[in-house]
Amino acid sequence: MEPGRPGRLSYRALPTPGRQRTPVEDKALAKRASIDEQLAEIRRGAEEILVESELRDKLERAEAAGRPLRIKAGFDPTAPDLHLGHTVLLQKLKAFQDFGHRVFFLIGDFTGMIGDPSGKSATRPALTPEEVAANAETYAEQIFRVLDRERTEVVFNSEWMNGMSAADLIRLASHYTVARMLERDDFHNRYTEGRAIAVHEFLYPLVQGYDSVVLEADVELGGTDQKFNLLVGRELQRHYAQEPQVILTMPILEGTDGVQKMSKSLDNYIGVQDPAKEIFGKAMSISDELMWRYFELLSDRPIADVEALKQQVAEGRNPRDVKVELARELVARFAGPDQVDAAQQAFESQFQKHQVPEDVPEVTLAADEAEGLPLPAALKGAELVASTSEANRMLKQNAVRVDGAKEADRERRLAAGGSYLLQVGKRRFARVTVTEV
Amino acid sequence: MEPGRPGRLSYRALPTPGRQRTPVEDKALAKRASIDEQLAEIRRGAEEILVESELRDKLERAEAAGRPLRIKAGFDPTAPDLHLGHTVLLQKLKAFQDFGHRVFFLIGDFTGMIGDPSGKSATRPALTPEEVAANAETYAEQIFRVLDRERTEVVFNSEWMNGMSAADLIRLASHYTVARMLERDDFHNRYTEGRAIAVHEFLYPLVQGYDSVVLEADVELGGTDQKFNLLVGRELQRHYAQEPQVILTMPILEGTDGVQKMSKSLDNYIGVQDPAKEIFGKAMSISDELMWRYFELLSDRPIADVEALKQQVAEGRNPRDVKVELARELVARFAGPDQVDAAQQAFESQFQKHQVPEDVPEVTLAADEAEGLPLPAALKGAELVASTSEANRMLKQNAVRVDGAKEADRERRLAAGGSYLLQVGKRRFARVTVTEV
């Protein structure tokens, strides 16, 4: 207890791990990029930068002093199993690293080890230190596929928060008002809708903000949903007589469907640890429009290069070929450069074999309800063969597929009310809908 | 940190000072009073008891087990300078002691040592441990004029709160919702009026409630303004698997004016450390109605006795004589039994000398604005003397007072526009208002 020091936490007495571990402070900045070039890459794909003029100022002073900026991003300590959506933020951290700045990958294990103290949520179990350590390992395996290991410091806020007393937390909480907390969207909605907010939930943004104080962050990155918490950090740094951090929010990445956000549960994700072939195939499955979004948010290519690719497509280059380049980049990053060619070859031979053209003709054929439609008649009716005898020959040669599965039975009947994808050989397709007579 | 124990503070590991210091647990209860008699005295003057049936139950079980109840009241650690208003609560604690129960006089030094962490209020400086100790001494000097030293334990919540970690405070805060906090009158008003509430202010009622958990309080007493905080204690005890405390609120005592609450700044108080004569005189100055209120809230006399006194007055006894009994009781308690007779005598001789009767006749006399009214003419006009020559004789004998001050100057003139209390000898009074001709 420090009764004589109201209004100030003695955070300097706490370890500031970043400061101690890697003495890269005076290293020359890595990429020889002008401030404008840095800003352009940092701005790329970002949802919001608050305040950009402050960021420019920080970049200029960092350059003048030969001292890198301190970039912070916080991550959940629960079992990480990352997909490309998570790497949007990592990619932006990487951009800072490429310009020689220093990244603090902060694992919020302090609150993770508290879990859900109300005990109401079974989905937020309290983690043990062992679990935190294991999860940090899992993070490391994944994030260093994007981040530069040399310029990244993985820090745990338990390092300073476990040593914080209740009195210090009270002092910390005195720097923010209830009204401002209730301005946060989710708090506001829950409060006005009469859904419970436990008092400790007001303390978590303060803990996150205090992490910025301890790390003396120059910039904090987060998803758009993190904006409020990032602003708390700015505010607290002012209270602790620090220059407030610039905050940078990144958008949520759409999944491979191009509509909903990428998520495991929607099965529209590309996992960081997916096999090379899967990464390649999923990347090739996205729309041309989404491809440009992925280039913006996920590619290491400079924006100028991406603009050049767009120009080529506008002038007639097949977008599929550009997509191949994106897919190759992602496979190289996440599965390894040695996996790229094999993944592409596997995809293309698969593509040759089973690709269903986009313009499959639609045919409607009538059949007796009880009898159904004999398959040879269906093949002829859909004009996939010239005659029933050709149909039978194709069936005999194993050259017929129904809904992707080989079919050799000439007695096979298609039931009325159904719809079937019929294929003869590699190139002939038709979708047949069978109606009752 | 105890990551494996979300939702429960390990408060039992903290010292529970009350439990250790005085082994009065198995002492026989002091007064041989029935549960009904105890309840009647406890109920006396109380604003509210929540829940009375629970209190009865606790009293019965305490009696059956020969174990006293644990009674808690919290006090501010800032410089205590008590007046009778503060002793209303002490008096109720005393009632519990008289029935053999155990009182925890809790000094909230934990928050006192934090002070106003926002640094905005100069009126809440952070106390040093030395100041807390000195203030506790000052308390002791005063409160043991009311409380039984043997059955009182002065405890400091810094004893357990200084050892509390930020993580534990977060767990504690998880047991209460923001919406319920905002139901507290002052929070509600400030929030709706757009006046700031700092987040740490939500933590203080939780700290106070947690004190009840640590002390395993059976009953907590407080002023009516404390009701919300006392209820928080009830709620937290439930979370910590304790039987919830009964809460008892006492009203605010009116000052000697009988209208406003007793306070130093309104100068309508009787101080615990006032000289005997002052206590006696101030007590004698209160109205008959207020006298009964003071008997109810401040007297050690059983209610039956007080009712008997009321009966006597109804049957013609001079209420002044009853007031003397109250004044004597208060002097005995706060200045000491040996001071009582002297204080009463001093008061009465003073009273004999200077008492202004309540029914002083009012007289209005006219005078020339420039000249004013000669004092002898005023005395005659007010019929305090039979003639101007008697007036002059009285002036010569030093028997005349104007506004309480002796006056011997026969040329003294009373200015037009003024009002004067004139006195001749001990018994003759008149209030003369001089108007212009």
mmCIF file of C-alpha atoms in Angstrom, chain B residues 135-423:
data_model
loop_
_atom_site.group_PDB
_atom_site.id
_atom_site.type_symbol
_atom_site.label_atom_id
_atom_site.label_comp_id
_atom_site.label_asym_id
_atom_site.label_seq_id
_atom_site.Cartn_x
_atom_site.Cartn_y
_atom_site.Cartn_z
ATOM 1 C CA ASN B 135 -7.607 9.296 14.663
ATOM 2 C CA ALA B 136 -8.369 5.882 16.110
ATOM 3 C CA GLU B 137 -7.062 7.149 19.467
ATOM 4 C CA THR B 138 -9.334 10.151 19.208
ATOM 5 C CA TYR B 139 -12.248 7.870 18.450
ATOM 6 C CA ALA B 140 -11.439 5.697 21.426
ATOM 7 C CA GLU B 141 -11.424 8.703 23.765
ATOM 8 C CA GLN B 142 -14.914 9.557 22.652
ATOM 9 C CA ILE B 143 -16.745 6.336 21.879
ATOM 10 C CA PHE B 144 -15.994 4.658 25.171
ATOM 11 C CA ARG B 145 -18.083 7.300 26.853
ATOM 12 C CA VAL B 146 -20.922 5.320 25.303
ATOM 13 C CA LEU B 147 -19.642 1.868 24.475
ATOM 14 C CA ASP B 148 -18.465 -0.862 26.793
ATOM 15 C CA ARG B 149 -14.740 -1.133 26.243
ATOM 16 C CA GLU B 150 -14.781 -4.806 27.160
ATOM 17 C CA ARG B 151 -17.272 -5.806 24.517
ATOM 18 C CA THR B 152 -15.961 -3.569 21.737
ATOM 19 C CA GLU B 153 -13.349 -4.462 19.207
ATOM 20 C CA VAL B 154 -11.910 -1.658 17.168
ATOM 21 C CA VAL B 155 -10.923 -3.158 13.828
ATOM 22 C CA PHE B 156 -9.359 -1.644 10.721
ATOM 23 C CA ASN B 157 -10.320 -2.940 7.315
ATOM 24 C CA SER B 158 -6.820 -2.245 6.006
ATOM 25 C CA GLU B 159 -5.950 -5.399 7.931
ATOM 26 C CA TRP B 160 -7.517 -7.555 5.230
ATOM 27 C CA MET B 161 -7.931 -5.094 2.371
ATOM 28 C CA ASN B 162 -4.248 -4.184 2.118
ATOM 29 C CA GLY B 163 -3.546 -7.824 1.449
ATOM 30 C CA MET B 164 -6.186 -8.094 -1.248
ATOM 31 C CA SER B 165 -4.946 -8.410 -4.815
ATOM 32 C CA ALA B 166 -6.415 -6.733 -7.865
ATOM 33 C CA ALA B 167 -7.516 -10.190 -9.046
ATOM 34 C CA ASP B 168 -9.448 -10.744 -5.821
ATOM 35 C CA LEU B 169 -11.096 -7.348 -6.144
ATOM 36 C CA ILE B 170 -12.157 -8.265 -9.680
ATOM 37 C CA ARG B 171 -13.701 -11.465 -8.353
ATOM 38 C CA LEU B 172 -15.444 -9.465 -5.665
ATOM 39 C CA ALA B 173 -16.792 -6.991 -8.223
ATOM 40 C CA SER B 174 -18.225 -9.826 -10.281
ATOM 41 C CA HIS B 175 -20.864 -10.389 -7.610
ATOM 42 C CA TYR B 176 -22.733 -7.145 -8.211
ATOM 43 C CA THR B 177 -24.265 -5.585 -11.274
ATOM 44 C CA VAL B 178 -23.867 -2.106 -12.669
ATOM 45 C CA ALA B 179 -27.631 -1.692 -12.834
ATOM 46 C CA ARG B 180 -28.014 -2.373 -9.117
ATOM 47 C CA MET B 181 -25.214 0.034 -8.272
ATOM 48 C CA LEU B 182 -27.004 2.695 -10.278
ATOM 49 C CA GLU B 183 -30.082 2.143 -8.128
ATOM 50 C CA ARG B 184 -28.292 3.774 -5.191
ATOM 51 C CA ASP B 185 -29.913 7.194 -4.799
ATOM 52 C CA ASP B 186 -26.841 9.354 -5.124
ATOM 53 C CA PHE B 187 -25.457 7.335 -8.046
ATOM 54 C CA HIS B 188 -28.834 7.395 -9.765
ATOM 55 C CA ASN B 189 -29.162 11.130 -9.358
ATOM 56 C CA ARG B 190 -25.655 11.885 -10.494
ATOM 57 C CA TYR B 191 -25.970 9.590 -13.492
ATOM 58 C CA THR B 192 -29.288 10.994 -14.653
ATOM 59 C CA GLU B 193 -28.094 14.546 -14.060
ATOM 60 C CA GLY B 194 -24.931 13.914 -16.066
ATOM 61 C CA ARG B 195 -22.613 14.415 -13.091
ATOM 62 C CA ALA B 196 -19.557 12.192 -13.079
ATOM 63 C CA ILE B 197 -19.307 8.950 -11.127
ATOM 64 C CA ALA B 198 -15.802 7.519 -11.218
ATOM 65 C CA VAL B 199 -15.662 3.755 -11.672
ATOM 66 C CA HIS B 200 -13.855 3.234 -8.368
ATOM 67 C CA GLU B 201 -16.861 4.608 -6.515
ATOM 68 C CA PHE B 202 -18.663 1.400 -7.468
ATOM 69 C CA LEU B 203 -15.941 -0.539 -5.675
ATOM 70 C CA TYR B 204 -16.296 1.142 -2.288
ATOM 71 C CA PRO B 205 -19.706 -0.330 -1.393
ATOM 72 C CA LEU B 206 -18.248 -3.714 -2.334
ATOM 73 C CA VAL B 207 -15.300 -3.186 -0.016
ATOM 74 C CA GLN B 208 -17.703 -2.222 2.763
ATOM 75 C CA GLY B 209 -19.802 -5.284 2.036
ATOM 76 C CA TYR B 210 -16.752 -7.490 2.006
ATOM 77 C CA ASP B 211 -15.882 -6.231 5.484
ATOM 78 C CA SER B 212 -19.108 -7.885 6.635
ATOM 79 C CA VAL B 213 -17.960 -11.131 5.023
ATOM 80 C CA VAL B 214 -14.619 -11.022 6.802
ATOM 81 C CA LEU B 215 -16.181 -10.107 10.149
ATOM 82 C CA GLU B 216 -19.004 -12.609 9.624
ATOM 83 C CA ALA B 217 -21.358 -9.912 10.814
ATOM 84 C CA ASP B 218 -24.771 -10.964 12.071
ATOM 85 C CA VAL B 219 -26.066 -7.396 12.148
ATOM 86 C CA GLU B 220 -24.784 -4.189 10.593
ATOM 87 C CA LEU B 221 -25.887 -0.780 11.799
ATOM 88 C CA GLY B 222 -25.759 2.465 9.891
ATOM 89 C CA GLY B 223 -27.482 5.757 9.195
ATOM 90 C CA THR B 224 -30.435 5.767 6.819
ATOM 91 C CA ASP B 225 -28.082 7.070 4.114
ATOM 92 C CA GLN B 226 -26.092 3.848 4.478
ATOM 93 C CA LYS B 227 -28.946 1.502 3.662
ATOM 94 C CA PHE B 228 -27.734 0.683 0.150
ATOM 95 C CA ASN B 229 -24.229 -0.181 1.297
ATOM 96 C CA LEU B 230 -25.541 -2.299 4.141
ATOM 97 C CA LEU B 231 -27.631 -4.259 1.668
ATOM 98 C CA VAL B 232 -24.554 -4.888 -0.471
ATOM 99 C CA GLY B 233 -23.058 -6.601 2.573
ATOM 100 C CA ARG B 234 -26.111 -8.854 2.814
ATOM 101 C CA GLU B 235 -25.780 -9.776 -0.848
ATOM 102 C CA LEU B 236 -22.050 -10.488 -0.706
ATOM 103 C CA GLN B 237 -22.411 -12.656 2.367
ATOM 104 C CA ARG B 238 -24.830 -14.810 0.379
ATOM 105 C CA HIS B 239 -22.213 -15.148 -2.368
ATOM 106 C CA TYR B 240 -19.667 -16.250 0.207
ATOM 107 C CA ALA B 241 -22.092 -18.814 1.573
ATOM 108 C CA GLN B 242 -22.742 -16.923 4.786
ATOM 109 C CA GLU B 243 -26.050 -16.212 6.444
ATOM 110 C CA PRO B 244 -26.862 -12.631 5.375
ATOM 111 C CA GLN B 245 -26.537 -9.942 8.002
ATOM 112 C CA VAL B 246 -29.584 -8.161 9.346
ATOM 113 C CA ILE B 247 -29.369 -4.456 8.655
ATOM 114 C CA LEU B 248 -30.575 -1.811 11.062
ATOM 115 C CA THR B 249 -30.716 1.849 10.129
ATOM 116 C CA MET B 250 -30.958 4.704 12.605
ATOM 117 C CA PRO B 251 -32.457 8.118 11.861
ATOM 118 C CA ILE B 252 -30.524 11.357 11.694
ATOM 119 C CA LEU B 253 -30.721 13.283 14.989
ATOM 120 C CA GLU B 254 -32.151 16.797 14.932
ATOM 121 C CA GLY B 255 -29.959 19.514 16.367
ATOM 122 C CA THR B 256 -30.857 21.593 19.432
ATOM 123 C CA ASP B 257 -32.998 23.786 17.165
ATOM 124 C CA GLY B 258 -35.256 20.784 16.638
ATOM 125 C CA VAL B 259 -35.428 21.421 12.922
ATOM 126 C CA GLN B 260 -32.196 20.744 11.088
ATOM 127 C CA LYS B 261 -29.937 17.768 11.523
ATOM 128 C CA MET B 262 -27.333 18.169 14.215
ATOM 129 C CA SER B 263 -24.143 19.502 12.714
ATOM 130 C CA LYS B 264 -21.111 21.532 13.626
ATOM 131 C CA SER B 265 -21.595 23.926 10.780
ATOM 132 C CA LEU B 266 -25.155 24.743 11.812
ATOM 133 C CA ASP B 267 -23.998 25.304 15.403
ATOM 134 C CA ASN B 268 -26.931 23.321 16.756
ATOM 135 C CA TYR B 269 -24.870 20.515 18.229
ATOM 136 C CA ILE B 270 -23.875 19.155 21.600
ATOM 137 C CA GLY B 271 -20.312 17.925 21.376
ATOM 138 C CA VAL B 272 -19.188 14.728 23.021
ATOM 139 C CA GLN B 273 -16.219 16.607 24.422
ATOM 140 C CA ASP B 274 -18.077 19.796 25.342
ATOM 141 C CA PRO B 275 -17.626 21.059 28.937
ATOM 142 C CA ALA B 276 -20.221 19.816 31.402
ATOM 143 C CA LYS B 277 -21.881 23.209 31.756
ATOM 144 C CA GLU B 278 -22.311 23.541 28.041
ATOM 145 C CA ILE B 279 -23.825 20.096 27.665
ATOM 146 C CA PHE B 280 -26.223 20.855 30.495
ATOM 147 C CA GLY B 281 -27.188 24.280 29.187
ATOM 148 C CA LYS B 282 -27.645 23.147 25.578
ATOM 149 C CA ALA B 283 -29.726 20.177 26.705
ATOM 150 C CA MET B 284 -31.921 22.506 28.751
ATOM 151 C CA SER B 285 -32.402 24.752 25.718
ATOM 152 C CA ILE B 286 -34.245 22.189 23.612
ATOM 153 C CA SER B 287 -38.009 22.113 23.175
ATOM 154 C CA ASP B 288 -40.170 19.704 25.155
ATOM 155 C CA GLU B 289 -41.012 17.815 21.979
ATOM 156 C CA LEU B 290 -37.353 17.364 21.058
ATOM 157 C CA MET B 291 -36.659 16.265 24.605
ATOM 158 C CA TRP B 292 -38.730 13.109 24.045
ATOM 159 C CA ARG B 293 -36.856 12.444 20.803
ATOM 160 C CA TYR B 294 -33.548 12.700 22.653
ATOM 161 C CA PHE B 295 -34.864 10.422 25.378
ATOM 162 C CA GLU B 296 -35.738 7.853 22.735
ATOM 163 C CA LEU B 297 -32.489 7.994 20.811
ATOM 164 C CA LEU B 298 -29.922 8.958 23.436
ATOM 165 C CA SER B 299 -31.043 7.860 26.865
ATOM 166 C CA ASP B 300 -29.969 4.714 28.638
ATOM 167 C CA ARG B 301 -33.292 4.597 30.412
ATOM 168 C CA PRO B 302 -35.472 1.684 29.424
ATOM 169 C CA ILE B 303 -38.387 2.712 27.214
ATOM 170 C CA ALA B 304 -40.785 1.837 30.031
ATOM 171 C CA ASP B 305 -39.136 4.523 32.173
ATOM 172 C CA VAL B 306 -39.405 7.066 29.387
ATOM 173 C CA GLU B 307 -43.077 6.260 28.981
ATOM 174 C CA ALA B 308 -43.545 6.783 32.723
ATOM 175 C CA LEU B 309 -41.912 10.220 32.484
ATOM 176 C CA LYS B 310 -44.248 11.152 29.650
ATOM 177 C CA GLN B 311 -47.169 10.081 31.774
ATOM 178 C CA GLN B 312 -45.982 12.252 34.652
ATOM 179 C CA VAL B 313 -45.752 15.296 32.389
ATOM 180 C CA ALA B 314 -49.198 14.563 31.012
ATOM 181 C CA GLU B 315 -50.405 14.608 34.617
ATOM 182 C CA GLY B 316 -48.861 17.992 35.337
ATOM 183 C CA ARG B 317 -45.194 17.494 36.140
ATOM 184 C CA ASN B 318 -43.099 20.400 34.895
ATOM 185 C CA PRO B 319 -41.344 19.220 31.711
ATOM 186 C CA ARG B 320 -38.419 21.376 32.733
ATOM 187 C CA ASP B 321 -37.739 18.995 35.614
ATOM 188 C CA VAL B 322 -37.735 16.041 33.244
ATOM 189 C CA LYS B 323 -35.374 17.909 30.966
ATOM 190 C CA VAL B 324 -33.032 18.304 33.907
ATOM 191 C CA GLU B 325 -32.933 14.534 34.199
ATOM 192 C CA LEU B 326 -31.976 14.202 30.549
ATOM 193 C CA ALA B 327 -29.332 16.902 30.890
ATOM 194 C CA ARG B 328 -27.888 15.185 33.964
ATOM 195 C CA GLU B 329 -27.724 11.854 32.148
ATOM 196 C CA LEU B 330 -25.897 13.376 29.185
ATOM 197 C CA VAL B 331 -23.427 15.241 31.403
ATOM 198 C CA ALA B 332 -22.761 12.095 33.405
ATOM 199 C CA ARG B 333 -22.063 10.137 30.263
ATOM 200 C CA PHE B 334 -19.953 12.619 28.360
ATOM 201 C CA ALA B 335 -18.318 14.780 31.036
ATOM 202 C CA GLY B 336 -18.422 12.333 33.913
ATOM 203 C CA PRO B 337 -20.767 11.639 36.870
ATOM 204 C CA ASP B 338 -18.741 13.899 39.135
ATOM 205 C CA GLN B 339 -19.545 16.891 36.937
ATOM 206 C CA VAL B 340 -23.305 16.589 37.075
ATOM 207 C CA ASP B 341 -24.210 18.532 40.213
ATOM 208 C CA ALA B 342 -21.825 21.377 39.502
ATOM 209 C CA ALA B 343 -23.133 21.693 35.944
ATOM 210 C CA GLN B 344 -26.696 21.815 37.165
ATOM 211 C CA GLN B 345 -25.936 24.398 39.846
ATOM 212 C CA ALA B 346 -24.024 26.577 37.435
ATOM 213 C CA PHE B 347 -26.908 26.398 35.012
ATOM 214 C CA GLU B 348 -29.505 27.249 37.613
ATOM 215 C CA SER B 349 -27.667 30.174 39.093
ATOM 216 C CA GLN B 350 -27.089 31.462 35.602
ATOM 217 C CA PHE B 351 -30.736 30.894 34.864
ATOM 218 C CA GLN B 352 -31.834 32.785 37.963
ATOM 219 C CA LYS B 353 -29.660 35.709 37.022
ATOM 220 C CA HIS B 354 -30.284 36.195 33.398
ATOM 221 C CA GLN B 355 -33.302 34.260 32.441
ATOM 222 C CA VAL B 356 -35.498 36.231 30.112
ATOM 223 C CA PRO B 357 -39.085 35.104 30.551
ATOM 224 C CA GLU B 358 -40.816 33.814 27.479
ATOM 225 C CA ASP B 359 -43.676 36.300 27.801
ATOM 226 C CA VAL B 360 -41.785 39.609 27.661
ATOM 227 C CA PRO B 361 -44.355 42.344 26.872
ATOM 228 C CA GLU B 362 -43.859 44.081 23.534
ATOM 229 C CA VAL B 363 -44.175 47.888 23.518
ATOM 230 C CA THR B 364 -43.913 50.306 20.619
ATOM 231 C CA LEU B 365 -42.909 53.903 21.412
ATOM 232 C CA ALA B 366 -42.496 56.867 19.060
ATOM 233 C CA ALA B 367 -39.507 59.182 18.984
ATOM 234 C CA ASP B 368 -38.097 61.997 16.890
ATOM 235 C CA GLU B 369 -35.718 60.600 14.315
ATOM 236 C CA ALA B 370 -32.872 62.974 15.123
ATOM 237 C CA GLU B 371 -33.300 62.949 18.884
ATOM 238 C CA GLY B 372 -34.139 59.349 19.635
ATOM 239 C CA LEU B 373 -35.946 58.292 22.826
ATOM 240 C CA PRO B 374 -34.359 59.094 26.232
ATOM 241 C CA LEU B 375 -33.869 55.862 28.210
ATOM 242 C CA PRO B 376 -35.796 57.062 31.335
ATOM 243 C CA ALA B 377 -38.776 57.921 29.088
ATOM 244 C CA ALA B 378 -38.535 54.484 27.485
ATOM 245 C CA LEU B 379 -38.522 52.742 30.895
ATOM 246 C CA LYS B 380 -41.588 54.731 31.951
ATOM 247 C CA GLY B 381 -43.333 54.256 28.579
ATOM 248 C CA ALA B 382 -42.838 50.474 28.885
ATOM 249 C CA GLU B 383 -44.281 50.664 32.396
ATOM 250 C CA LEU B 384 -41.139 49.155 33.910
ATOM 251 C CA VAL B 385 -41.074 52.105 36.321
ATOM 252 C CA ALA B 386 -43.887 54.281 37.641
ATOM 253 C CA SER B 387 -42.150 57.588 36.868
ATOM 254 C CA THR B 388 -39.100 59.166 35.257
ATOM 255 C CA SER B 389 -37.663 59.810 38.707
ATOM 256 C CA GLU B 390 -37.954 56.099 39.585
ATOM 257 C CA ALA B 391 -36.222 55.428 36.273
ATOM 258 C CA ASN B 392 -33.354 57.692 37.197
ATOM 259 C CA ARG B 393 -33.085 56.108 40.634
ATOM 260 C CA MET B 394 -32.897 52.643 39.123
ATOM 261 C CA LEU B 395 -30.223 53.810 36.657
ATOM 262 C CA LYS B 396 -28.271 55.232 39.542
ATOM 263 C CA GLN B 397 -28.586 51.874 41.397
ATOM 264 C CA ASN B 398 -27.160 49.983 38.419
ATOM 265 C CA ALA B 399 -30.443 48.065 38.180
ATOM 266 C CA VAL B 400 -31.105 48.754 34.473
ATOM 267 C CA ARG B 401 -29.979 46.615 31.496
ATOM 268 C CA VAL B 402 -30.336 47.321 27.786
ATOM 269 C CA ASP B 403 -30.006 44.180 25.660
ATOM 270 C CA GLY B 404 -28.479 42.380 28.628
ATOM 271 C CA ALA B 405 -25.787 44.985 29.299
ATOM 272 C CA LYS B 406 -25.902 47.220 32.369
ATOM 273 C CA GLU B 407 -26.626 50.856 31.633
ATOM 274 C CA ALA B 408 -26.233 53.749 34.134
ATOM 275 C CA ASP B 409 -26.254 56.722 31.744
ATOM 276 C CA ARG B 410 -29.509 58.675 32.146
ATOM 277 C CA GLU B 411 -28.698 60.604 28.944
ATOM 278 C CA ARG B 412 -28.689 57.347 26.929
ATOM 279 C CA ARG B 413 -31.091 57.605 23.986
ATOM 280 C CA LEU B 414 -32.637 54.748 22.034
ATOM 281 C CA ALA B 415 -32.432 55.421 18.296
ATOM 282 C CA ALA B 416 -35.615 55.378 16.225
ATOM 283 C CA GLY B 417 -35.917 52.236 14.061
ATOM 284 C CA GLY B 418 -34.361 49.976 16.714
ATOM 285 C CA SER B 419 -35.722 47.313 19.060
ATOM 286 C CA TYR B 420 -34.366 46.925 22.612
ATOM 287 C CA LEU B 421 -34.739 44.464 25.448
ATOM 288 C CA LEU B 422 -35.067 46.588 28.615
ATOM 289 C CA GLN B 423 -34.745 45.115 32.077
#
